[in-house]
CSV table of C-alpha atoms in Angstrom, one decimal:
chain,number,residue,atom,x,y,z
A,1,MET,CA,7.5,6.0,-4.9
A,2,ALA,CA,8.1,4.7,-8.5
A,3,LEU,CA,5.3,2.9,-10.3
A,4,ASP,CA,7.1,-0.5,-10.1
A,5,ASP,CA,7.2,0.0,-6.3
A,6,LEU,CA,3.4,0.6,-6.3
A,7,GLU,CA,2.8,-2.5,-8.3
A,8,VAL,CA,4.8,-4.8,-5.9
A,9,ILE,CA,3.0,-3.4,-2.9
A,10,GLU,CA,-0.3,-4.1,-4.6
A,11,LYS,CA,0.6,-7.7,-5.4
A,12,LEU,CA,1.7,-8.2,-1.7
A,13,VAL,CA,-1.4,-6.7,-0.5
A,14,ASP,CA,-3.5,-8.8,-2.8
A,15,ALA,CA,-1.8,-11.9,-1.6
A,16,GLY,CA,-2.3,-11.1,2.0
A,17,ALA,CA,-5.9,-10.2,1.6
A,18,GLU,CA,-6.6,-13.6,-0.1
A,19,ARG,CA,-5.0,-15.2,2.9
A,20,LEU,CA,-7.0,-13.1,5.3
A,21,GLU,CA,-10.2,-13.6,3.6
A,22,GLY,CA,-12.9,-14.9,5.9
A,23,ARG,CA,-10.7,-14.2,9.0
A,24,ARG,CA,-10.3,-10.7,10.4
A,25,THR,CA,-12.8,-8.3,8.9
A,26,HIS,CA,-10.5,-5.3,10.2
A,27,SER,CA,-7.6,-6.6,8.5
A,28,ILE,CA,-9.5,-7.0,5.1
A,29,ARG,CA,-10.5,-3.3,5.4
A,30,TRP,CA,-6.9,-2.4,6.1
A,31,CYS,CA,-5.9,-4.3,3.0
A,32,GLN,CA,-8.6,-2.4,1.1
A,33,ARG,CA,-7.4,1.0,2.3
A,34,ILE,CA,-3.8,0.3,1.1
A,35,ARG,CA,-5.2,-0.6,-2.3
A,36,GLN,CA,-7.0,2.7,-2.5
A,37,CYS,CA,-4.0,4.6,-1.4
A,38,ALA,CA,-1.9,2.8,-3.9
A,39,SER,CA,-4.3,3.3,-6.8
A,40,GLY,CA,-4.6,7.1,-5.8
A,41,ALA,CA,-0.9,7.4,-5.8
A,42,ARG,CA,-0.6,5.9,-9.3
A,43,ARG,CA,-3.1,8.6,-10.6
A,44,GLN,CA,-0.8,11.5,-9.1
A,45,PRO,CA,2.5,11.3,-11.1
A,46,GLY,CA,5.4,12.9,-9.2
A,47,LEU,CA,3.8,12.2,-5.8
A,48,SER,CA,6.5,11.6,-3.2
A,49,ALA,CA,6.1,9.0,-0.4
A,50,GLY,CA,7.9,11.5,1.8
A,51,PRO,CA,10.1,10.6,4.9
A,52,THR,CA,9.8,7.3,6.6
A,53,ALA,CA,9.9,6.4,10.1
A,54,ARG,CA,13.4,5.0,9.6
A,55,SER,CA,14.6,8.6,8.4
A,56,ASP,CA,17.4,10.2,10.4
A,57,PRO,CA,15.9,13.2,12.2
A,58,ALA,CA,19.2,14.9,11.9
């Protein structure tokens, strides 16, 4: 994943977390985990996201 992709994901997660604030605690925890993963990936250049669920098995 490119650095720009991670920045976009973080912005989307931040926006979602703001909307969820005060509602579902487990959703906020999920958003925090995504932030941690995204910031960890940023610190590891060359890290590949790997295959996605939509990848062709063939």
